[in-house]
CSV table of C-alpha atoms in Angstrom, one decimal:
chain,number,residue,atom,x,y,z
A,1,MET,CA,-291.6,-181.8,200.3
A,2,THR,CA,-288.4,-179.9,199.3
A,3,GLU,CA,-289.1,-176.4,198.1
A,4,ILE,CA,-288.4,-176.0,194.4
A,5,PHE,CA,-287.1,-172.5,193.3
A,6,LYS,CA,-285.2,-170.7,190.7
A,7,ASN,CA,-283.6,-167.2,190.9
A,8,SER,CA,-281.9,-165.9,187.9
A,9,TYR,CA,-280.8,-162.6,186.3
A,10,ILE,CA,-280.0,-162.0,182.7
A,11,VAL,CA,-277.9,-158.9,181.9
A,12,PRO,CA,-279.8,-156.9,179.2
A,13,GLU,CA,-276.7,-155.5,177.5
A,14,LYS,CA,-273.1,-156.6,177.8
A,15,ASP,CA,-271.0,-153.4,177.6
A,16,LEU,CA,-267.7,-154.7,178.5
A,17,VAL,CA,-265.7,-156.5,175.8
A,18,SER,CA,-262.9,-158.2,177.7
A,19,LEU,CA,-265.2,-160.0,180.1
A,20,SER,CA,-268.9,-159.6,180.8
A,21,VAL,CA,-271.5,-161.4,182.9
A,22,TYR,CA,-274.2,-162.8,180.7
A,23,ASN,CA,-276.4,-164.3,183.4
A,24,VAL,CA,-276.2,-165.5,187.0
A,25,GLY,CA,-278.5,-167.4,189.3
A,26,TYR,CA,-279.2,-170.4,191.5
A,27,GLN,CA,-281.9,-173.1,191.4
A,28,LYS,CA,-283.2,-176.0,193.4
A,29,CYS,CA,-284.5,-178.4,190.6
A,30,GLU,CA,-287.5,-180.7,190.6
A,31,SER,CA,-287.0,-184.4,189.9
A,32,LEU,CA,-285.7,-184.9,186.3
A,33,TYR,CA,-285.7,-181.2,185.5
A,34,THR,CA,-284.0,-180.9,182.1
A,35,TRP,CA,-282.3,-178.3,179.9
A,36,GLY,CA,-281.5,-179.3,176.4
A,37,PRO,CA,-280.5,-180.6,174.1
A,38,GLY,CA,-279.4,-177.3,172.8
A,39,ILE,CA,-276.5,-174.8,172.7
A,40,ARG,CA,-275.5,-171.6,174.5
A,41,ASN,CA,-273.8,-168.7,172.8
A,42,HIS,CA,-271.6,-168.0,175.9
A,43,TYR,CA,-269.6,-169.8,178.5
A,44,LEU,CA,-271.6,-171.2,181.4
A,45,ILE,CA,-270.3,-172.7,184.7
A,46,HIS,CA,-272.5,-174.6,187.1
A,47,TYR,CA,-271.5,-175.4,190.7
A,48,ILE,CA,-273.5,-178.2,192.3
A,49,ILE,CA,-274.5,-177.2,195.9
A,50,SER,CA,-276.4,-180.3,196.8
A,51,GLY,CA,-278.1,-183.4,195.2
A,52,LYS,CA,-277.2,-185.1,192.0
A,53,GLY,CA,-277.6,-184.8,188.2
A,54,TYR,CA,-276.2,-185.6,184.8
A,55,PHE,CA,-274.4,-183.6,182.1
A,56,LYS,CA,-274.1,-184.9,178.6
A,57,VAL,CA,-271.7,-183.4,176.0
A,58,ASN,CA,-269.7,-184.8,173.0
A,59,GLY,CA,-271.3,-188.2,173.5
A,60,SER,CA,-270.2,-188.5,177.1
A,61,LEU,CA,-272.5,-188.6,180.1
A,62,TYR,CA,-271.2,-187.4,183.5
A,63,ALA,CA,-272.8,-188.3,186.8
A,64,LEU,CA,-272.4,-185.3,189.1
A,65,LYS,CA,-272.9,-184.6,192.8
A,66,ALA,CA,-272.5,-181.8,195.3
A,67,GLY,CA,-269.1,-180.2,195.0
A,68,ASP,CA,-268.7,-180.8,191.3
A,69,CYS,CA,-268.6,-178.2,188.5
A,70,PHE,CA,-269.2,-178.4,184.8
A,71,LEU,CA,-268.4,-175.9,182.1
A,72,VAL,CA,-270.5,-175.3,178.9
A,73,TYR,CA,-268.6,-174.0,176.0
A,74,PRO,CA,-270.2,-171.6,173.4
A,75,ASN,CA,-272.0,-173.3,170.5
A,76,GLN,CA,-271.5,-176.8,171.9
A,77,GLU,CA,-274.6,-179.0,172.1
A,78,ILE,CA,-275.4,-180.1,175.6
A,79,LEU,CA,-278.0,-181.7,177.8
A,80,TYR,CA,-278.2,-181.7,181.6
A,81,TYR,CA,-280.9,-182.9,184.0
A,82,ALA,CA,-281.6,-183.5,187.7
A,83,ASP,CA,-281.5,-186.9,189.3
A,84,GLU,CA,-284.9,-188.5,189.8
A,85,ASN,CA,-284.5,-189.3,193.5
A,86,ASP,CA,-282.1,-186.6,194.7
A,87,PRO,CA,-282.4,-183.7,192.3
A,88,TRP,CA,-279.6,-181.2,192.4
A,89,GLU,CA,-279.4,-177.6,193.5
A,90,TYR,CA,-276.8,-175.5,191.7
A,91,CYS,CA,-275.7,-171.9,191.1
A,92,TRP,CA,-274.3,-170.7,187.8
A,93,ILE,CA,-272.6,-167.9,186.0
A,94,GLY,CA,-272.7,-167.2,182.3
A,95,PHE,CA,-270.1,-165.0,180.7
A,96,SER,CA,-268.4,-164.0,177.5
A,97,GLY,CA,-265.5,-161.8,176.3
A,98,SER,CA,-262.1,-161.8,174.8
A,99,ASP,CA,-260.4,-162.7,178.1
A,100,ALA,CA,-262.5,-165.8,178.7
A,101,PRO,CA,-260.6,-168.3,176.4
A,102,SER,CA,-257.2,-167.4,177.9
A,103,ILE,CA,-258.5,-167.5,181.5
A,104,LEU,CA,-260.2,-170.9,181.0
A,105,GLY,CA,-257.1,-172.1,179.2
A,106,ALA,CA,-255.2,-171.7,182.5
A,107,THR,CA,-257.6,-173.9,184.4
A,108,ASP,CA,-258.3,-177.7,184.4
A,109,PHE,CA,-261.3,-177.2,182.2
A,110,SER,CA,-261.1,-178.1,178.5
A,111,PRO,CA,-263.5,-179.0,175.7
A,112,GLU,CA,-262.4,-182.6,176.1
A,113,SER,CA,-262.7,-182.5,180.0
A,114,PRO,CA,-265.4,-180.0,180.9
A,115,VAL,CA,-266.1,-181.3,184.4
A,116,LEU,CA,-264.2,-180.8,187.7
A,117,PHE,CA,-265.0,-183.3,190.4
A,118,SER,CA,-265.0,-182.4,194.1
A,119,CYS,CA,-263.7,-178.8,193.9
A,120,PRO,CA,-261.7,-178.1,197.1
A,121,PHE,CA,-262.7,-174.4,196.8
A,122,GLY,CA,-266.4,-175.1,196.1
A,123,ASP,CA,-267.7,-173.0,199.1
A,124,GLU,CA,-265.9,-170.0,197.8
A,125,ILE,CA,-267.2,-170.5,194.2
A,126,GLN,CA,-270.7,-170.6,195.6
A,127,LYS,CA,-270.1,-167.5,197.6
A,128,GLN,CA,-268.7,-165.6,194.6
A,129,PHE,CA,-271.5,-166.6,192.3
A,130,LEU,CA,-274.2,-165.6,194.8
A,131,TYR,CA,-272.4,-162.3,195.5
A,132,ILE,CA,-272.5,-161.5,191.8
A,133,TYR,CA,-276.2,-162.3,191.8
A,134,ALA,CA,-276.6,-160.0,194.8
A,135,ILE,CA,-275.0,-157.0,193.1
A,136,ARG,CA,-276.9,-157.4,189.8
A,137,GLY,CA,-278.3,-154.4,188.1
A,138,ASN,CA,-278.8,-152.6,184.8
A,139,ASP,CA,-276.4,-149.7,185.4
A,140,PHE,CA,-272.9,-149.6,183.9
A,141,LYS,CA,-271.6,-149.4,187.5
A,142,ASN,CA,-273.3,-152.8,188.2
A,143,ALA,CA,-271.7,-154.3,185.1
A,144,VAL,CA,-268.2,-153.2,186.2
A,145,GLU,CA,-268.7,-154.5,189.7
A,146,MET,CA,-270.1,-157.8,188.5
A,147,THR,CA,-267.2,-158.2,186.0
A,148,GLY,CA,-264.7,-157.5,188.8
A,149,LYS,CA,-266.2,-160.3,190.9
A,150,LEU,CA,-266.3,-162.6,187.9
A,151,TYR,CA,-262.5,-162.2,187.5
A,152,THR,CA,-262.2,-163.2,191.2
A,153,ALA,CA,-264.5,-166.2,190.8
A,154,LEU,CA,-262.6,-167.5,187.7
A,155,ALA,CA,-259.3,-167.0,189.4
A,156,LEU,CA,-260.5,-169.7,191.9
A,157,PHE,CA,-260.4,-172.2,189.1
A,158,MET,CA,-256.7,-171.5,188.6
A,159,LYS,CA,-255.8,-172.5,192.1
A,160,ASP,CA,-254.1,-175.9,192.5
A,161,THR,CA,-254.6,-176.5,188.8
A,162,ASN,CA,-253.1,-179.6,187.2
A,163,GLN,CA,-252.5,-177.5,184.1
A,164,THR,CA,-248.8,-177.7,183.7
A,165,LYS,CA,-248.6,-177.5,179.9
A,166,LYS,CA,-248.5,-174.3,178.1
A,167,ARG,CA,-251.6,-173.1,176.3
A,168,GLY,CA,-252.0,-174.6,172.9
A,169,THR,CA,-250.4,-172.9,170.0
A,170,TYR,CA,-253.8,-171.9,168.5
A,171,ASP,CA,-254.9,-170.4,171.8
A,172,GLY,CA,-251.7,-168.4,172.0
A,173,TYR,CA,-252.2,-167.0,168.4
A,174,VAL,CA,-255.8,-166.0,169.2
A,175,GLN,CA,-254.9,-164.3,172.5
A,176,LYS,CA,-252.1,-162.3,170.8
A,177,SER,CA,-254.5,-161.3,168.1
A,178,ILE,CA,-257.2,-160.2,170.6
A,179,GLU,CA,-254.6,-158.1,172.4
A,180,TYR,CA,-253.7,-156.4,169.1
A,181,ILE,CA,-257.4,-155.9,168.2
A,182,SER,CA,-258.2,-154.4,171.6
A,183,SER,CA,-255.4,-151.8,171.2
A,184,HIS,CA,-255.8,-151.0,167.5
A,185,TYR,CA,-259.5,-151.5,166.6
A,186,SER,CA,-260.0,-147.8,166.1
A,187,TYR,CA,-257.5,-147.8,163.2
A,188,PRO,CA,-258.1,-149.3,159.8
A,189,ILE,CA,-256.4,-152.6,160.6
A,190,THR,CA,-256.9,-155.7,158.4
A,191,VAL,CA,-256.8,-159.4,159.1
A,192,GLU,CA,-253.3,-159.4,157.4
A,193,ASP,CA,-252.1,-156.8,160.0
A,194,ILE,CA,-253.4,-159.0,162.8
A,195,ALA,CA,-251.8,-162.2,161.4
A,196,GLN,CA,-248.5,-160.4,161.0
A,197,TYR,CA,-248.6,-159.3,164.6
A,198,ALA,CA,-249.4,-162.8,165.7
A,199,GLY,CA,-246.6,-164.1,163.6
A,200,VAL,CA,-248.7,-166.5,161.4
A,201,SER,CA,-250.2,-166.6,158.0
A,202,ARG,CA,-253.7,-165.4,157.4
A,203,SER,CA,-254.9,-169.0,156.7
A,204,HIS,CA,-253.3,-170.3,159.9
A,205,LEU,CA,-254.9,-167.5,161.9
A,206,PHE,CA,-258.3,-168.3,160.4
A,207,ARG,CA,-257.9,-171.9,161.6
A,208,ALA,CA,-256.8,-170.8,165.1
A,209,PHE,CA,-259.9,-168.5,165.5
A,210,GLN,CA,-262.2,-171.2,164.2
A,211,SER,CA,-260.8,-173.8,166.6
A,212,CYS,CA,-260.9,-171.5,169.6
A,213,LEU,CA,-263.8,-169.1,169.0
A,214,LYS,CA,-265.8,-170.7,166.3
A,215,GLN,CA,-265.6,-167.6,164.2
A,216,SER,CA,-263.2,-166.0,161.8
A,217,PRO,CA,-260.7,-163.2,162.7
A,218,LYS,CA,-262.7,-160.8,160.5
A,219,GLU,CA,-266.0,-161.7,162.3
A,220,TYR,CA,-264.3,-161.2,165.6
A,221,LEU,CA,-262.9,-157.8,164.6
A,222,ILE,CA,-266.3,-156.5,163.3
A,223,SER,CA,-268.1,-157.8,166.4
A,224,PHE,CA,-265.5,-156.1,168.6
A,225,ARG,CA,-265.9,-152.8,166.8
A,226,ILE,CA,-269.7,-153.0,166.9
A,227,LYS,CA,-269.5,-153.6,170.6
A,228,GLN,CA,-267.5,-150.4,171.1
A,229,ALA,CA,-269.8,-148.5,168.8
A,230,CYS,CA,-272.8,-149.6,170.9
A,231,LEU,CA,-271.1,-148.1,174.0
A,232,LEU,CA,-270.5,-144.8,172.2
A,233,LEU,CA,-274.1,-144.7,170.8
A,234,LYS,CA,-275.4,-145.0,174.4
A,235,THR,CA,-272.9,-142.7,176.2
A,236,SER,CA,-271.9,-140.0,173.7
A,237,ASP,CA,-273.4,-137.3,171.5
A,238,LEU,CA,-271.1,-138.1,168.5
A,239,SER,CA,-272.6,-138.4,165.1
A,240,ILE,CA,-272.9,-141.8,163.4
A,241,THR,CA,-270.1,-140.8,161.1
A,242,SER,CA,-267.9,-139.9,164.0
A,243,ILE,CA,-268.7,-143.1,165.8
A,244,ALA,CA,-267.9,-145.1,162.7
A,245,ASN,CA,-264.5,-143.4,162.3
A,246,SER,CA,-263.8,-143.9,166.1
A,247,VAL,CA,-264.2,-147.7,165.9
A,248,GLY,CA,-262.3,-148.3,162.8
A,249,PHE,CA,-264.8,-147.9,160.0
A,250,ASP,CA,-263.7,-145.4,157.3
A,251,ASN,CA,-267.1,-145.7,155.5
A,252,SER,CA,-270.2,-144.9,157.4
A,253,LEU,CA,-272.4,-146.8,155.0
A,254,TYR,CA,-270.4,-150.0,155.5
A,255,PHE,CA,-270.5,-149.3,159.2
A,256,SER,CA,-274.3,-149.1,159.1
A,257,LYS,CA,-274.6,-152.4,157.1
A,258,ALA,CA,-272.2,-154.2,159.5
A,259,PHE,CA,-274.0,-152.8,162.5
A,260,HIS,CA,-277.4,-153.9,161.2
A,261,LYS,CA,-276.1,-157.4,160.5
A,262,VAL,CA,-274.9,-157.8,164.0
A,263,LYS,CA,-277.6,-156.0,166.0
A,264,GLY,CA,-280.6,-156.4,163.7
A,265,MET,CA,-281.2,-152.6,163.4
A,266,SER,CA,-279.4,-149.5,162.2
A,267,PRO,CA,-277.1,-147.4,164.5
A,268,THR,CA,-279.7,-144.6,164.5
A,269,GLN,CA,-282.5,-147.0,165.6
A,270,TYR,CA,-280.2,-148.5,168.3
A,271,GLN,CA,-279.4,-145.1,169.6
A,272,LYS,CA,-283.1,-144.0,169.7
A,273,LYS,CA,-284.1,-147.3,171.4
A,274,LYS,CA,-281.5,-146.8,174.1
A,275,LEU,CA,-282.4,-143.2,174.7
A,276,ALA,CA,-286.0,-144.1,175.0
A,277,SER,CA,-285.3,-146.8,177.6
A,278,LYS,CA,-283.5,-144.3,179.9
């Protein structure tokens, strides 16, 4: 009887904003092993090492085999399951961050075509995914090293790509906005400022963000600032007011309310929790 196993690692805190590993692992599935239907809140790539299985998304069912890859997009309802007679073994990497949409936009993956059949670089994909699993850890150093290898792994999907067209207009506006936010989040910038930099109206920018990221520009900006605040709360001795000012909130009360909405606790509670876990 074939041994069934699952080895996975979930990163407890994603400190890096541009690109962070969410989870990583590999699994030999039992017959008809199923995940879903459900959604993920991050990107997730599976590479099939051996066996067969099925991936269902957007009303389409894909029959997959060794050497194939499939990509799960955030907040997209999916279902996947192993073949009854030849259940698959796969490795996977989950990730998120502001660089993810533009990197994936330069590959042959798309929401309409989330599967790559017979990847010519499959052995290297497997090697990189398993290496990321091998260097897993809770320290910031581990997060940086894992992210570095994630960039390397994603770059493989840009090799020999059939993607000859330019990225969609929406994706270009979003990427330009993300670049602006990354450089100016510590200042009191507004959505109007972002739209002006991207060269579109506020309403057009809203549609672009909803299409690409399933959230508004304001939601993305607040989330980005809170992420930076979390890093300061864990690594500095700054006061809550100083941290609020440092990440673009000129009102500490509003900062606390926004922080609580995103993290489910106050900045002070978050800081105490992180100090206690050290």
